[in-house]
Coordinates of C-alpha atoms and ligand atoms in Angstrom, one line a residue:
X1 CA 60.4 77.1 125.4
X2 CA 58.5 80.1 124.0
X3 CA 55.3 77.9 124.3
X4 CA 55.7 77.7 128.3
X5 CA 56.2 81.3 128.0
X6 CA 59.6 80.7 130.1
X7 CA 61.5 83.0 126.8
X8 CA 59.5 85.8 126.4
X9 CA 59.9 86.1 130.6
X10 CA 63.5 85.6 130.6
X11 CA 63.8 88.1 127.3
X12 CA 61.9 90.9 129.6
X13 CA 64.5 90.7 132.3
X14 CA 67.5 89.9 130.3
X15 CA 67.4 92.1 126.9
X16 CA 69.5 95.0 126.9
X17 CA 68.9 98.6 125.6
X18 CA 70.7 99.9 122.5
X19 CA 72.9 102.9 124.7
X20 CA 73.6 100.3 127.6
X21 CA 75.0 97.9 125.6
X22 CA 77.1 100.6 123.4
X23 CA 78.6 101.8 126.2
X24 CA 79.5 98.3 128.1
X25 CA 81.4 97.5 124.6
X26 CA 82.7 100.8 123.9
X27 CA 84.6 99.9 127.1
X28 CA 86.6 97.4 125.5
X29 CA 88.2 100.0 122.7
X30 CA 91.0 101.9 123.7
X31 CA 92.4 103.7 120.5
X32 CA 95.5 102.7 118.7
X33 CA 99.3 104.1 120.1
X34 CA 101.0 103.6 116.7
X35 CA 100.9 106.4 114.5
X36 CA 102.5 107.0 111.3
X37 CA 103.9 110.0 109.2
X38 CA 102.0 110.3 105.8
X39 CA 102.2 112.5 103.3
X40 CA 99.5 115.3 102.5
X41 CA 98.8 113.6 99.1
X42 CA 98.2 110.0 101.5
X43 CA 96.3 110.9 104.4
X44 CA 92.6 111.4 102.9
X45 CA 90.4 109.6 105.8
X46 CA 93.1 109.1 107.9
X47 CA 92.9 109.9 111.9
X48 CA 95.2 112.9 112.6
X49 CA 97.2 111.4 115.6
X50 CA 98.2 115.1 117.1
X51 CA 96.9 118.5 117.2
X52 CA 97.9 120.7 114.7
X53 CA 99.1 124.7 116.0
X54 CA 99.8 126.8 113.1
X55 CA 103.3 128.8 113.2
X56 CA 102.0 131.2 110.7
X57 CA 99.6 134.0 110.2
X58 CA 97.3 133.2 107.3
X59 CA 97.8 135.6 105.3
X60 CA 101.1 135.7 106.3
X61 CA 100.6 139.5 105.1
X62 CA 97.6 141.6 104.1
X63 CA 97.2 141.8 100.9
X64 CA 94.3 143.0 98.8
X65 CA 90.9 141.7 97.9
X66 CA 90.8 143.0 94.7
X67 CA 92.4 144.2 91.4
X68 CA 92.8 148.1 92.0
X69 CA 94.3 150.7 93.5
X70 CA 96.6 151.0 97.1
X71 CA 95.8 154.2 98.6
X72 CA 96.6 156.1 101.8
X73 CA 93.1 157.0 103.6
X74 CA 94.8 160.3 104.8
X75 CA 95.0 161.1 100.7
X76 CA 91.2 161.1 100.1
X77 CA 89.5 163.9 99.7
X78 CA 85.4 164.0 101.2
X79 CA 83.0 165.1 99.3
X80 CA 85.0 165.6 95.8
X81 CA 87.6 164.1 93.5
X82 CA 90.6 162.6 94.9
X83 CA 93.8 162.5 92.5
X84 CA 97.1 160.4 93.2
X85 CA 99.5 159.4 91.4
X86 CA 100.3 155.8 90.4
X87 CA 104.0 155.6 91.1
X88 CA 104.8 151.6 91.4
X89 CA 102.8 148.5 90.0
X90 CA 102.5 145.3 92.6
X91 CA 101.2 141.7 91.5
X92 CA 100.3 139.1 93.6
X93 CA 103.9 137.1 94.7
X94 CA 106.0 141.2 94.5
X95 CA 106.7 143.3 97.3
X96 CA 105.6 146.9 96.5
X97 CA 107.6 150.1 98.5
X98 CA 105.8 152.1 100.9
X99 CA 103.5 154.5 99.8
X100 CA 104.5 158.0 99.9
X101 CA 102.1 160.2 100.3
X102 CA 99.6 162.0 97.0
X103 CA 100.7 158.4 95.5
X104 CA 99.1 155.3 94.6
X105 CA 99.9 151.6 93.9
X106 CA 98.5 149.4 91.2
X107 CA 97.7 146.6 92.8
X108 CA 96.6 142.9 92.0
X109 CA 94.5 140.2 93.9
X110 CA 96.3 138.5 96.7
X111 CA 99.5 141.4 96.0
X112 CA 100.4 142.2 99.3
X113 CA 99.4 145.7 100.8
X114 CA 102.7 147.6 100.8
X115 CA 103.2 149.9 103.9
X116 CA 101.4 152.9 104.7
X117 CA 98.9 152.0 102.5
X118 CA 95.4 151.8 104.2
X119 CA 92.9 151.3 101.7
X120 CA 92.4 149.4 98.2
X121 CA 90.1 151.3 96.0
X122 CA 88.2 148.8 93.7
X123 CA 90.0 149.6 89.9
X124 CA 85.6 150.1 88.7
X125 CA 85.3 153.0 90.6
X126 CA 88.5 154.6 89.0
X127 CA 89.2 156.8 85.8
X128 CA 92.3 156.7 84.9
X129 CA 94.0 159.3 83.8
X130 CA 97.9 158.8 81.8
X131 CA 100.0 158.0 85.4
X132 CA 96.7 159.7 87.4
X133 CA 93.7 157.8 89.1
X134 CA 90.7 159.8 89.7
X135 CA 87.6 158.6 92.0
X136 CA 85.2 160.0 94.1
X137 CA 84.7 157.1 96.7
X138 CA 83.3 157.0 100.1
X139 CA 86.2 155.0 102.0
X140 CA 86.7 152.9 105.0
X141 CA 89.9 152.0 106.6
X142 CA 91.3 148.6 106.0
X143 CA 88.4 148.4 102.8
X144 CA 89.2 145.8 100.5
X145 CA 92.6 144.4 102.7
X146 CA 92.3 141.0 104.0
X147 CA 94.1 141.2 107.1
X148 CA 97.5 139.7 108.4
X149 CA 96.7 136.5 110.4
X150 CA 92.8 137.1 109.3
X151 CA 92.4 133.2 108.2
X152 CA 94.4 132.0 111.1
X153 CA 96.8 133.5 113.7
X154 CA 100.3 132.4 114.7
X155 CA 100.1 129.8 117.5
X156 CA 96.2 129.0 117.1
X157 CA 95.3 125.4 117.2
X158 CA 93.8 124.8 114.0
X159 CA 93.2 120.7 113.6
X160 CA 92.5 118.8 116.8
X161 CA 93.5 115.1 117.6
X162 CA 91.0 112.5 116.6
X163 CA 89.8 114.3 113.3
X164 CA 89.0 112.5 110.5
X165 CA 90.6 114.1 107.7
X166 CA 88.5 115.0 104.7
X167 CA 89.9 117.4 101.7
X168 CA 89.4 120.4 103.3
X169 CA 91.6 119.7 106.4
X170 CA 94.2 118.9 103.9
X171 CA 93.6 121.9 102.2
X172 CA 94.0 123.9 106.0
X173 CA 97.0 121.5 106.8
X174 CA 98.6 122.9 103.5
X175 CA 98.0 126.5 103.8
X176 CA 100.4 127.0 106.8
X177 CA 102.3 124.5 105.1
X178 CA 102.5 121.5 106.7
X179 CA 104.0 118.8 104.0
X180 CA 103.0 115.5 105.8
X181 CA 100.7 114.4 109.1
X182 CA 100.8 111.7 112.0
X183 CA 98.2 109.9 112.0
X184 CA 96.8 106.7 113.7
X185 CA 98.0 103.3 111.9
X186 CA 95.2 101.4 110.0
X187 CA 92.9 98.8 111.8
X188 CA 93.6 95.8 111.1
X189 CA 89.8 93.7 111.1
X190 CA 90.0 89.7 110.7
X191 CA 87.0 88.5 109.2
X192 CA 85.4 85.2 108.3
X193 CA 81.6 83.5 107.8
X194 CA 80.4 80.8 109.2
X195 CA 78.2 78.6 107.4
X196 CA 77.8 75.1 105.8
X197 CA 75.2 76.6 103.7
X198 CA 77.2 78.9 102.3
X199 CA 78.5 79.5 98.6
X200 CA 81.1 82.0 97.2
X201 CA 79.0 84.2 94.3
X202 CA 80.3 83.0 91.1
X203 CA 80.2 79.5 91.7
X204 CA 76.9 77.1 90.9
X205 CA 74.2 77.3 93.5
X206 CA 73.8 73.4 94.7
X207 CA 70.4 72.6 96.5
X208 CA 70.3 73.9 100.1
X209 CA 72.9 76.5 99.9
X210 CA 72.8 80.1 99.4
X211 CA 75.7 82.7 99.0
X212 CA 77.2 84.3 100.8
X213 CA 76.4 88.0 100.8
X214 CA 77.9 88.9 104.5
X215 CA 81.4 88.5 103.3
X216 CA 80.7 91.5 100.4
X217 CA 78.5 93.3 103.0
X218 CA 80.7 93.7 105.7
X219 CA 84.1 93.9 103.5
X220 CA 82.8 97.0 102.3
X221 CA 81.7 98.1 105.4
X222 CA 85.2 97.8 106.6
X223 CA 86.6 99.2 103.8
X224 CA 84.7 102.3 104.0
X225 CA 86.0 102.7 106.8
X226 CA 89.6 102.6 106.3
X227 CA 90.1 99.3 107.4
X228 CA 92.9 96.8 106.5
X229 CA 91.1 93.0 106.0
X230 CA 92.3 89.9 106.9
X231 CA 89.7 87.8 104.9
X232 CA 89.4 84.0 106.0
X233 CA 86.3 83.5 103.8
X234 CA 84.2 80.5 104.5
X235 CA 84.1 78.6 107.7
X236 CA 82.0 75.2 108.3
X237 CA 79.8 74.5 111.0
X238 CA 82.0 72.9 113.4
X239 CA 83.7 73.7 116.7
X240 CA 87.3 72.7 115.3
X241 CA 86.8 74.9 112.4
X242 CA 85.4 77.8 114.0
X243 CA 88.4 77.7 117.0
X244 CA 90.7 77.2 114.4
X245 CA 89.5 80.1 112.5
X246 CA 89.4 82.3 115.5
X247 CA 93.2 81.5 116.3
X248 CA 94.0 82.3 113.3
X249 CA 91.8 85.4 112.9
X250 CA 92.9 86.9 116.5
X251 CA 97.2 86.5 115.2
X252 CA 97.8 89.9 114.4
X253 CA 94.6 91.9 113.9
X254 CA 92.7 94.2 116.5
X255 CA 89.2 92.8 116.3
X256 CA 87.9 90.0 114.6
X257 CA 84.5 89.9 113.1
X258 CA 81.8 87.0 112.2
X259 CA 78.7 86.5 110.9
X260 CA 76.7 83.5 111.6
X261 CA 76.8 81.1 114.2
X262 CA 75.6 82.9 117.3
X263 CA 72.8 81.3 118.4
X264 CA 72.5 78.8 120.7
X265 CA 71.4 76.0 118.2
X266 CA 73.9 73.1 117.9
X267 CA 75.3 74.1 114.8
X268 CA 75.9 76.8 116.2
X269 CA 79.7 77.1 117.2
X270 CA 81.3 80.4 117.5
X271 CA 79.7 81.0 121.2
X272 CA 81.4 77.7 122.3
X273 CA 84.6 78.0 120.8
X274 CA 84.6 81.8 121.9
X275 CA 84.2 80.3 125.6
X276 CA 86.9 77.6 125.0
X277 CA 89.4 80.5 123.5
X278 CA 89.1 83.4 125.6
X279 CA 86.8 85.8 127.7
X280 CA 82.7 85.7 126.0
X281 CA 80.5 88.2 126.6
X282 CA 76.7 87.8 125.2
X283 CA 74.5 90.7 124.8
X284 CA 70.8 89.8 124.3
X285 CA 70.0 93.0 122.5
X286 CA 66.6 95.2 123.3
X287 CA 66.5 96.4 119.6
X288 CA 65.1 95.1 116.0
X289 CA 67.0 93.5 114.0
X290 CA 69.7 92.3 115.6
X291 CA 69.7 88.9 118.1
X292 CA 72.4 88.2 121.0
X293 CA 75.4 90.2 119.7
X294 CA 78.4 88.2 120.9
X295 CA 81.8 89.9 122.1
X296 CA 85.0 88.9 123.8
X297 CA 88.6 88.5 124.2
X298 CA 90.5 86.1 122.1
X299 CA 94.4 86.5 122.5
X300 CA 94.5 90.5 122.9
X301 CA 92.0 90.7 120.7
X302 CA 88.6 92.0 120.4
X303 CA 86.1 89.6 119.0
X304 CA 82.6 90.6 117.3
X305 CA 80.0 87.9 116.4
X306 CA 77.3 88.8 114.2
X307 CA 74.1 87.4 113.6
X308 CA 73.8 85.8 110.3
X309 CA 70.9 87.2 109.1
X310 CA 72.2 89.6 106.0
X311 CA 70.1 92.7 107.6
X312 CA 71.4 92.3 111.3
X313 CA 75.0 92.4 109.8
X314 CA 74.4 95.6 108.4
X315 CA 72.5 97.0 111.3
X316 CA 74.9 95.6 114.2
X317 CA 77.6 96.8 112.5
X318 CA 76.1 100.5 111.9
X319 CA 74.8 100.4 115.4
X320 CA 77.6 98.9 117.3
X321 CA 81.1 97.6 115.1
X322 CA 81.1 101.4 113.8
X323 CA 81.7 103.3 116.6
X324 CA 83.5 100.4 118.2
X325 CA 86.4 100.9 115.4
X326 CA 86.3 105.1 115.3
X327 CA 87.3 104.5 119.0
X328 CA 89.5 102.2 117.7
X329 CA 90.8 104.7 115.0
X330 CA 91.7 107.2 117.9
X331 CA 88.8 109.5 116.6
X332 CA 87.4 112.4 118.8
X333 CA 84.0 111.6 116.9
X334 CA 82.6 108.3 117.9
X335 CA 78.7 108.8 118.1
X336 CA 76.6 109.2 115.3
X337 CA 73.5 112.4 115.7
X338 CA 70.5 111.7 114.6
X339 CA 68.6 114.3 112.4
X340 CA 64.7 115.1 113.4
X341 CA 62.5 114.2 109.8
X342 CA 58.8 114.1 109.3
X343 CA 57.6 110.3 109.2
X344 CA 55.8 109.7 105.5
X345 CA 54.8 106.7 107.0
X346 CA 52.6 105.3 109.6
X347 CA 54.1 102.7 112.6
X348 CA 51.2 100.9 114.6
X349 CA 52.7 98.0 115.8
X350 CA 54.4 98.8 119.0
X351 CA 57.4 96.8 120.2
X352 CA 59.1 96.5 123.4
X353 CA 62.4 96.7 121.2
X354 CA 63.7 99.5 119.7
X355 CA 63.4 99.4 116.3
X356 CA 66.0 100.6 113.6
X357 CA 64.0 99.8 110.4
X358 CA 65.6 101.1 106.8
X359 CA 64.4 104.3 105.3
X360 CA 65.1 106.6 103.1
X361 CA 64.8 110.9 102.6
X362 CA 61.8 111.5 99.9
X363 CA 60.1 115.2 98.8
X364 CA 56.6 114.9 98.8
X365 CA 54.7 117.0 96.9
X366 CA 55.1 120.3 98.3
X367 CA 59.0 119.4 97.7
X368 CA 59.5 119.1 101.5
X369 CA 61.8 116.1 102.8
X370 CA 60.3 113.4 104.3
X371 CA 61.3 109.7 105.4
X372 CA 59.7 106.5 103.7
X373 CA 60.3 102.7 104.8
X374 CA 61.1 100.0 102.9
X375 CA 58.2 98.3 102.8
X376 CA 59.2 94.7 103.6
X377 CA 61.6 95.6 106.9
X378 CA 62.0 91.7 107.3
X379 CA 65.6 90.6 109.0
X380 CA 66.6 88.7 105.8
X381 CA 65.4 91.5 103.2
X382 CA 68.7 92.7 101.9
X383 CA 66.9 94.7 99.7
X384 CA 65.7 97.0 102.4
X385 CA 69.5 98.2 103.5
X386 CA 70.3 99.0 99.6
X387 CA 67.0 100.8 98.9
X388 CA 67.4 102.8 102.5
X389 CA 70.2 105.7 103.1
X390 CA 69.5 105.2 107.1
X391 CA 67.5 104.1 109.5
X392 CA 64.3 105.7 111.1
X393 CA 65.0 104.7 114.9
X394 CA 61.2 103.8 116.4
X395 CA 61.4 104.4 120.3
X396 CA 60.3 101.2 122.3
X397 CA 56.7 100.7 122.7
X398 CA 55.7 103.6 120.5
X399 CA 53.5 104.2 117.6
X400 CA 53.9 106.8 114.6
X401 CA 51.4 108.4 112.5
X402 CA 52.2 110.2 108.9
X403 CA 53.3 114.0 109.9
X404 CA 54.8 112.8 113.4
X405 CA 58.5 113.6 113.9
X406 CA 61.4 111.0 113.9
X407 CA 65.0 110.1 114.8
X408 CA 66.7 109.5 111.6
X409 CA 70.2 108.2 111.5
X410 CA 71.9 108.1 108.0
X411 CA 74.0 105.6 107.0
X412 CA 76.2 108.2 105.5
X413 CA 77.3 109.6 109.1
X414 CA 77.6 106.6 110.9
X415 CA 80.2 105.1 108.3
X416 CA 81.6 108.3 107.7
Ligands
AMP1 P1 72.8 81.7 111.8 O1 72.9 82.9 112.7 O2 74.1 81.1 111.4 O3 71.7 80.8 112.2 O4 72.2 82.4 110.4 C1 71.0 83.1 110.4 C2 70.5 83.2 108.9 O5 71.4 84.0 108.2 C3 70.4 81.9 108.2 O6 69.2 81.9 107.4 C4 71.6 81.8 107.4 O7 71.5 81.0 106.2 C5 71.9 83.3 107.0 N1 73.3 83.5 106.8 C6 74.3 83.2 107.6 N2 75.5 83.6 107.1 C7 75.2 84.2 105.9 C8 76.0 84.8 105.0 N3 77.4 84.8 105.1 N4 75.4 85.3 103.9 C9 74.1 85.3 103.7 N5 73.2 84.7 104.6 C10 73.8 84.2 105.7
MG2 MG1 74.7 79.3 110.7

């Protein structure tokens, strides 16, 4: 075909950009309904399934700064000494009594502020003096008090649907103390690789075959992002296996994902059997690497098939299976930003496609960051995606010189 020229004509009107295809798949993810109630301890990387409103003020109650000294403003002198007495002694956890006035309260880090006390002088810029404090201080009102509600207020929305929950929203769950969170359930993913050629790692390589590295590749993948597997392993080329596999890979799971097979070659199955089975949908893709991406419906379910080559796994699933599953997942966050980075490299073969190629954040000499390619950016260079920490996207038809500035995605934030 490609001799008559007939392909590269049909590729110019039929490929189709990176964004437009996102967005005609993101249209088959609605996010989970089930949620589930998990305890703090449990719900690292979990999808908080409601907003969270805080019925407390954080502090619930001011309290002071620092270790030192309760004061009423109204008892400093300006200009010279002030003296007060230290009637009452208040550590973080006690309830002091009101300050009377001429007095003063010892007072601890985190104690709270007892009433009528205004001000916290610092205990280094005070002599003490048997049951007297003595200082000459310029002071402010409300100096060294963290407020009442300062941290958060009674009633303010503090955690919003959708976010994926790292420590630190545990830690902001906990401090208006929330014991447990509803969250989204897990994503079920069935997975399974199609292949004659293929060989589990660990057993003797046999002439013709090679192992299988997708299975490893995209398992993590999945697993990184909090997905529950339903691993079939293995599947031969041929169109009873592969239609059995996808039955069996659509029972009970919310997408099912391949590798392999999506060509249009005859051993190529999974596009058939998809047909047979359910709704297809086949996206010839206007980027590099990745060839026809194949979607559809199979029993309720979603249906991803990959390309085969190792490289194009990890890239289609960065690029499309990532964001497909964080809409999944219920999260707010679904696109990935790219970060602007000086190119260490030059790029002077334009292409039509838009180009993801695998890179990685260097500091040259003058210790400024820069991105580097992997040399060999070949579709079956595995290498390339475990050398890189992202991808340096290359805008269609453009060239890029050393010092020009580039899109760089990390691999980090899209999984994240
Ligand atoms: P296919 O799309 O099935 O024609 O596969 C494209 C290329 O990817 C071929 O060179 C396959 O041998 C290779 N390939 C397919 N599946 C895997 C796999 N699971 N692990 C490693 N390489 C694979
Ligand atoms: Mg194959």
């Amino acid at each position: 075909m490609a001799d008559c020229g007939c392909d590269s004509i049909k590729e110019k009107i039929d490929l189709v950009p990176y964004d437009e295809a996102l967005e005609k798949l993101l249209k088959f993810a609605s996010s989970v309904q089930q949620t589930e109630n998990v305890a703090l301890t449990q719900s690292l990387n979990r999808i908080l399934a409601t907003d969270i409103t805080s019925a407390i003020d954080v502090p619930p109650a001011a309290n002071s700064a620092m270790d030192g000294y309760a004061i009423r403003l109204s008892d400093v002198n300006t200009g010279s000494d002030t003296r007060l007495r230290v009637t009452q002694r208040i550590p973080a956890g006690i309830t002091g009594e009101p300050i009377q006035a001429g007095t003063a309260a010892r007072i601890f880090t985190g104690a709270p502020v007892p009433a009528a006390a205004d001000v916290v002088i610092m205990q280094e810029q005070v002599n003490v003096d048997g049951d007297y404090i003595c200082f000459e201080a310029s002071v402010k009102p409300g100096q060294n008090i963290r407020a009442a509600g300062e941290d958060i207020k009674s009633g303010q929305m503090i955690l919003t649907q959708g976010t994926k929950l790292r420590a630190q929203e545990l830690g902001l769950a906990a401090s208006i103390g929330v014991s447990q969170l509803t969250v989204t359930r897990r994503i079920r993913v069935g997975i399974f690789f199609t292949g004659d050629e293929l060989v589990e790692p660990g057993q003797p390589l046999t002439p013709g075959k090679i192992y299988d590295s997708n299975r490893y590749t995209l398992t993590g993948l999945l697993q990184t992002m909090g997905c529950d597997i339903v691993d079939l392993g293995i599947v031969g080329d041929t169109l009873e296996q592969t239609e059995q596999a996808i039955l069996t890979a659509t029972e009970q799971t919310d997408l099912v994902i391949t590798s392999g097979g999506v060509s249009v070659g005859e051993e190529d199955h999974v596009r058939l059997a998809l047909e047979k089975l359910g709704e297809l949908h086949m996206w010839r893709l206007k980027i590099k690497p990745g060839k026809p991406l194949a979607f559809g419906i199979v029993n309720d379910t979603a249906f991803m098939g990959l390309p085969g080559n190792p490289v194009s796994v990890f890239a289609t699933f960065c690029l499309f299976v990532a964001p497909f599953i964080k809409k999944l997942q219920g999260r707010n966050k679904i696109y990935t930003e790219s970060t602007r980075m000086t190119a260490a490299f030059d790029w002077s073969k334009p292409d039509r496609r838009r180009e993801f190629t695998r890179a990685r954040i260097e500091r040259d000499k003058d210790n400024q960051l820069h991105a580097s390619l992997y040399p060999n950016q070949g579709s079956g260079v595995l290498m390339s995606t475990s050398w890189a920490d992202g991808f340096v996207v290359i805008a269609e038809d453009s060239v890029i010189k050393s010092g020009d500035t580039v899109n760089y995605l990390s691999f980090n934030d899209i999984l994240e």
